[in-house]
mmCIF file of N, CA and C in Angstrom:
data_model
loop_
_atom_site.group_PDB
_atom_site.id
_atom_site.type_symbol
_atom_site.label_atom_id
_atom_site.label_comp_id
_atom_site.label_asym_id
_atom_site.label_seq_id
_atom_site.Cartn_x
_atom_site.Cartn_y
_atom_site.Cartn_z
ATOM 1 N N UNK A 1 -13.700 -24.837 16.105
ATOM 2 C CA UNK A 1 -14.637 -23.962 16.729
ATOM 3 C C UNK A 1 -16.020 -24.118 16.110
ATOM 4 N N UNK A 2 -15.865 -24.268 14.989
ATOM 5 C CA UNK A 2 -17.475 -24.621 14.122
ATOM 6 C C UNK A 2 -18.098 -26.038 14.789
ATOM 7 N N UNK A 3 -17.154 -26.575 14.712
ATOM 8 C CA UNK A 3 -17.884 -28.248 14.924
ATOM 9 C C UNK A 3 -18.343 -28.352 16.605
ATOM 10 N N UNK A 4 -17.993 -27.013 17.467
ATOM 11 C CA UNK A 4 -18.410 -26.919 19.085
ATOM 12 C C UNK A 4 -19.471 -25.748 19.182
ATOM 13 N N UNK A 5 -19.610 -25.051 18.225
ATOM 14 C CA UNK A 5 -20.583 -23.856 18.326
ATOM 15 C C UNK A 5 -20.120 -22.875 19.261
ATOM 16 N N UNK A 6 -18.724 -23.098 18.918
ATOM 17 C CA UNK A 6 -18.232 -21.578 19.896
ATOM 18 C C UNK A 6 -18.694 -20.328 18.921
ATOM 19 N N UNK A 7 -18.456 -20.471 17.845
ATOM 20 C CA UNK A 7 -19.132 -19.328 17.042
ATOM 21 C C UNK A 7 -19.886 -20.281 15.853
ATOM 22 N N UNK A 8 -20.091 -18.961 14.872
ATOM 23 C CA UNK A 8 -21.106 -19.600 13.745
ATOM 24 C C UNK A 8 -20.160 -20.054 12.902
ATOM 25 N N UNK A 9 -20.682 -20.677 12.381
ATOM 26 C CA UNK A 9 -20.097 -22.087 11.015
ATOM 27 C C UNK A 9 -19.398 -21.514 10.470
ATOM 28 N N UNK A 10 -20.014 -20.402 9.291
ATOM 29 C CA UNK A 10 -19.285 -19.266 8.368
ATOM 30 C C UNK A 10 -18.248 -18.748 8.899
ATOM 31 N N UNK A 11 -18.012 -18.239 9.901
ATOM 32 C CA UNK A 11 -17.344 -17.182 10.293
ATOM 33 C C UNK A 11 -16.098 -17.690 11.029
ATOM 34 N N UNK A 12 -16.584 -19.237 11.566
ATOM 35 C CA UNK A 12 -14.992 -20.090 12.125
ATOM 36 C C UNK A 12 -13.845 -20.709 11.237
ATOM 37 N N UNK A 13 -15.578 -21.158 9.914
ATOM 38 C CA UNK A 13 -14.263 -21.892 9.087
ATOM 39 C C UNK A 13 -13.480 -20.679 7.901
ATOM 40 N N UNK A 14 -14.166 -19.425 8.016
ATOM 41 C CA UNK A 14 -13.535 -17.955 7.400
ATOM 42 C C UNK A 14 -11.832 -18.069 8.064
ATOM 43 N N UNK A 15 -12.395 -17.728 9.521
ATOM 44 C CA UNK A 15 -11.230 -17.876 10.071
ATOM 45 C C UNK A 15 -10.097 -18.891 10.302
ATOM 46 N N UNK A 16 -10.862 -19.769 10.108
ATOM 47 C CA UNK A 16 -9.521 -20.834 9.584
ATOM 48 C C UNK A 16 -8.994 -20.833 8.755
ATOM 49 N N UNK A 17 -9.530 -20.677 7.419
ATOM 50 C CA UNK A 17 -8.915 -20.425 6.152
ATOM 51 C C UNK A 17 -7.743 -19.118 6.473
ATOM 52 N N UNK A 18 -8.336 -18.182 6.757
ATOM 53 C CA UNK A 18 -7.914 -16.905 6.993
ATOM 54 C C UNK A 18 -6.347 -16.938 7.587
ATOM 55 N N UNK A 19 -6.557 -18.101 8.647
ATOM 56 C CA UNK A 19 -5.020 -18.352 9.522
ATOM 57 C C UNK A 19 -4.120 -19.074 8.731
ATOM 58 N N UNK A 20 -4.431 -20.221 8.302
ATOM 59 C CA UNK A 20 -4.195 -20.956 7.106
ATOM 60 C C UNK A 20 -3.378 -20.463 6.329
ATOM 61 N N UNK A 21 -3.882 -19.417 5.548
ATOM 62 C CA UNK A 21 -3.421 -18.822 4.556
ATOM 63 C C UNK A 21 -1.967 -17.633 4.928
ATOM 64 N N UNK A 22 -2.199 -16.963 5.849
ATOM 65 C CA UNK A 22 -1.661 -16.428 6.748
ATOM 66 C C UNK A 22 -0.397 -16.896 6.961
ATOM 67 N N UNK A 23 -0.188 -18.049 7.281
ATOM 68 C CA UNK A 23 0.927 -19.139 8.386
ATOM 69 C C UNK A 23 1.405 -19.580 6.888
ATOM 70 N N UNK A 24 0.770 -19.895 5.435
ATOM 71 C CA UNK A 24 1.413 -20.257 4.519
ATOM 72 C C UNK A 24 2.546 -19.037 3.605
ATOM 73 N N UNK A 25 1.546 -17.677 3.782
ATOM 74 C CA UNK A 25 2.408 -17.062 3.278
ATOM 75 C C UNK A 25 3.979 -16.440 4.210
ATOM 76 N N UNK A 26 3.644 -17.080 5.587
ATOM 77 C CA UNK A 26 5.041 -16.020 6.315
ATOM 78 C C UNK A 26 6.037 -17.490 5.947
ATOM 79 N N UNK A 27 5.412 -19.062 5.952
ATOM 80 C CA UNK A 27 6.174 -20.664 5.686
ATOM 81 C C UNK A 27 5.324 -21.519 5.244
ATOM 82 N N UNK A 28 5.531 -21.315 3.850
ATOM 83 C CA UNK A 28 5.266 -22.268 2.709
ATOM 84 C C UNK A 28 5.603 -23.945 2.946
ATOM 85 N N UNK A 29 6.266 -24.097 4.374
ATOM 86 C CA UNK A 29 6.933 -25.506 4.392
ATOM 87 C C UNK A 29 6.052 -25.991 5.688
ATOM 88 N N UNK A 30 4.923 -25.205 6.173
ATOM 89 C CA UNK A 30 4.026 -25.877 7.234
ATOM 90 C C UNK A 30 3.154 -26.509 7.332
ATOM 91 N N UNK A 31 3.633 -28.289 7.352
ATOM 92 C CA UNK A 31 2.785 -28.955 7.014
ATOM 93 C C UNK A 31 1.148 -28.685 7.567
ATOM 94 N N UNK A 32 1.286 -28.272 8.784
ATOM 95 C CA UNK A 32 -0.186 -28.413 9.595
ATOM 96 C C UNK A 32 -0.570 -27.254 8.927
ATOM 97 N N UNK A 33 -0.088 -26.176 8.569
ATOM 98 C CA UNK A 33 -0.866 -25.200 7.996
ATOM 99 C C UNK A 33 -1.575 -25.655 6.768
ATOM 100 N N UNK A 34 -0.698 -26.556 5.360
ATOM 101 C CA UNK A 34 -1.507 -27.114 4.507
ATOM 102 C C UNK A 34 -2.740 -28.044 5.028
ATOM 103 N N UNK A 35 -2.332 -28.516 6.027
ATOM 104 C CA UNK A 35 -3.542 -29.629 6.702
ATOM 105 C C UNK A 35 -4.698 -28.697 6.935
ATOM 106 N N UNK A 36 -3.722 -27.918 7.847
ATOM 107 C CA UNK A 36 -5.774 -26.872 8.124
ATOM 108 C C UNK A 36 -6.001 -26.308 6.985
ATOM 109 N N UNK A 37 -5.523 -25.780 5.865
ATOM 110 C CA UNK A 37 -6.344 -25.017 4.595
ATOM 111 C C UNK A 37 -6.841 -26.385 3.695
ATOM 112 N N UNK A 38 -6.632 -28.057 4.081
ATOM 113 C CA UNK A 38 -7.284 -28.807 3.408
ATOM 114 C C UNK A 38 -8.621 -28.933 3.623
ATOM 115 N N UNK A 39 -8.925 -28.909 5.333
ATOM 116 C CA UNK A 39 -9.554 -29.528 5.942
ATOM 117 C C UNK A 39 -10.675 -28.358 5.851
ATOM 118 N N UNK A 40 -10.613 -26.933 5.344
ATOM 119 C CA UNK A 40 -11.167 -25.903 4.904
ATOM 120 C C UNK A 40 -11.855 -26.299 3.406
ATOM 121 N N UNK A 41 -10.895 -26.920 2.789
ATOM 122 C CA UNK A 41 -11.306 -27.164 1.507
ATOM 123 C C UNK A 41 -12.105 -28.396 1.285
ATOM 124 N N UNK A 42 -12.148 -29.126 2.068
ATOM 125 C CA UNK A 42 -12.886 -30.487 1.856
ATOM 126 C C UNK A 42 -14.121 -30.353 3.092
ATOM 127 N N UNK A 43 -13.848 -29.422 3.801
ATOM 128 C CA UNK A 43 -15.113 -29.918 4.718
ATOM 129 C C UNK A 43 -16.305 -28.462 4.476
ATOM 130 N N UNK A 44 -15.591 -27.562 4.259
ATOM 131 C CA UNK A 44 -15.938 -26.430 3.975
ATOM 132 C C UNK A 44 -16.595 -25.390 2.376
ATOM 133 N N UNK A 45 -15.577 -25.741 1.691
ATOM 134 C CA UNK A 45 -15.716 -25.375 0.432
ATOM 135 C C UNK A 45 -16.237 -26.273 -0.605
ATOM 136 N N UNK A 46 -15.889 -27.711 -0.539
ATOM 137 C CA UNK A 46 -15.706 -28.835 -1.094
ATOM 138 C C UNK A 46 -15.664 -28.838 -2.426
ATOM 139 N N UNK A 47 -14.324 -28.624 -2.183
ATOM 140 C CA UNK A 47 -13.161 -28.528 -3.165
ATOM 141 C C UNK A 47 -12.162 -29.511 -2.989
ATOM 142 N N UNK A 48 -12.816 -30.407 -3.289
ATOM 143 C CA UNK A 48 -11.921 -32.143 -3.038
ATOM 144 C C UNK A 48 -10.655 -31.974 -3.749
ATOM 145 N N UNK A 49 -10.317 -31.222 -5.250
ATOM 146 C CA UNK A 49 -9.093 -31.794 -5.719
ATOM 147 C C UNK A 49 -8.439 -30.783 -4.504
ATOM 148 N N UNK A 50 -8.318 -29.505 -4.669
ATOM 149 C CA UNK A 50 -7.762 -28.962 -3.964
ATOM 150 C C UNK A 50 -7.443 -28.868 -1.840
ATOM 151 N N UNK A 51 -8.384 -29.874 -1.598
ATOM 152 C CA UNK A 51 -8.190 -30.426 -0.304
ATOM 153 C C UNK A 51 -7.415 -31.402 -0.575
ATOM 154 N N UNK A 52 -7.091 -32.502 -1.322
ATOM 155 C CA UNK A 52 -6.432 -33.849 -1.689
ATOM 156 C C UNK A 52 -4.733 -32.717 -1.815
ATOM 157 N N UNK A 53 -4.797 -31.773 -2.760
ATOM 158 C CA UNK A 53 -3.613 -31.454 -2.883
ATOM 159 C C UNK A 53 -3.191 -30.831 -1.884
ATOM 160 N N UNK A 54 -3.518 -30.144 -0.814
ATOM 161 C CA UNK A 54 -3.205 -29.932 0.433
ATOM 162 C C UNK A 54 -3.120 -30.578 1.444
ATOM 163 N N UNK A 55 -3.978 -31.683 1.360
ATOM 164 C CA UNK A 55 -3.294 -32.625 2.195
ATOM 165 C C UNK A 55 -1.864 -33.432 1.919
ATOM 166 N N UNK A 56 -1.831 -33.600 0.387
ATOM 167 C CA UNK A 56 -0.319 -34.473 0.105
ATOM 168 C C UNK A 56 0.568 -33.707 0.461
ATOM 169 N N UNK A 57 0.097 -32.342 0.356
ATOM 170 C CA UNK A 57 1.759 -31.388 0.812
ATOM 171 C C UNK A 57 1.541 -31.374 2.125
ATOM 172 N N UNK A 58 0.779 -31.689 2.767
ATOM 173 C CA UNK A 58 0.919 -31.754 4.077
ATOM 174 C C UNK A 58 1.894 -32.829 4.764
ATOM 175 N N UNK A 59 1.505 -34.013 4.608
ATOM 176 C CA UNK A 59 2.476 -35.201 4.500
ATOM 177 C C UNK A 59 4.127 -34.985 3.784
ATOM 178 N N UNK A 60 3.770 -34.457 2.351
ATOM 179 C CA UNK A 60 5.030 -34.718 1.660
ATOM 180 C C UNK A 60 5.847 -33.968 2.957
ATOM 181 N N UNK A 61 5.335 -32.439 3.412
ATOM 182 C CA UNK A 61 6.416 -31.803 4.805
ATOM 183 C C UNK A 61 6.416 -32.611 5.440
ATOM 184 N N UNK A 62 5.456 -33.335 6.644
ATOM 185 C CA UNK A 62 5.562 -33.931 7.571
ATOM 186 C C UNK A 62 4.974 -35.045 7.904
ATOM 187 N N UNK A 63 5.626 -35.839 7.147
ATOM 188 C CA UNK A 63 4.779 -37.377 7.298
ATOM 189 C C UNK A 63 4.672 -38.290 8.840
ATOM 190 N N UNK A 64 5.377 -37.722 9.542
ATOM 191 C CA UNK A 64 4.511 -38.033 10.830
ATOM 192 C C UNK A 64 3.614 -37.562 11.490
ATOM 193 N N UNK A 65 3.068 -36.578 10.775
ATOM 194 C CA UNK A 65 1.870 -35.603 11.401
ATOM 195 C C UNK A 65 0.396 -36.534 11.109
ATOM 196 N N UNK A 66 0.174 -37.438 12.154
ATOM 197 C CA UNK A 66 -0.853 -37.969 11.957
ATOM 198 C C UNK A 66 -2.526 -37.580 11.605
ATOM 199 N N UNK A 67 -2.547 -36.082 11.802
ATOM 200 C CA UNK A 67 -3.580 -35.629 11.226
ATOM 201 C C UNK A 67 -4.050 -35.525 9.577
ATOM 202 N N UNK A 68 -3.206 -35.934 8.972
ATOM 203 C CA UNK A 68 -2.942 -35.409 7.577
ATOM 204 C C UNK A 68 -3.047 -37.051 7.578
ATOM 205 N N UNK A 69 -2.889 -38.170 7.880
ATOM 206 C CA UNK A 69 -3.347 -39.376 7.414
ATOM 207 C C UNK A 69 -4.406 -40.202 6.862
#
C-alpha cells in the first residue's frame, strides 16, 4: 500500500508490521508472515540483521515461497 500511495508511507508500513506481528503471535510457523515483518525491517526500519533473520525463517518454513528468495 505504501509503494501505490493508497495511504501514507508511515502509517502502511505501521500497519504491516502491525499484521505481521499479529499473524506471528496467533503462528509462529508462518513463513509469509516472517517475510512481511522482514520486508518491514529492511525496507522500512533498516534493520538489515534483523530483516536477514526473518527472512531465513521465512524460507527455513517455506522454502518454496518464492518471495522470501
Amino acid at each position: 500500500m505504501a509503494f501505490y500511495g493508497q495511504m501514507p508511507p508511515k502509517e502502511a508500513w505501521q500497519k504491516s508490521e502491525e499484521a505481521a506481528v499479529k499473524a506471528l503471535a496467533i503462528d509462529d510457523a508462518l513463513g509469509e508472515a516472517h517475510f512481511s515483518l522482514a520486508v518491514v525491517k529492511t525496507w522500512y526500519d533498516w534493520d538489515w540483521r534483523g530483516g536477514e533473520r526473518e527472512f531465513k525463517r521465512a524460507i527455513e518454513l517455506n522454502p518454496e515461497f518464492a518471495g522470501a528468495e
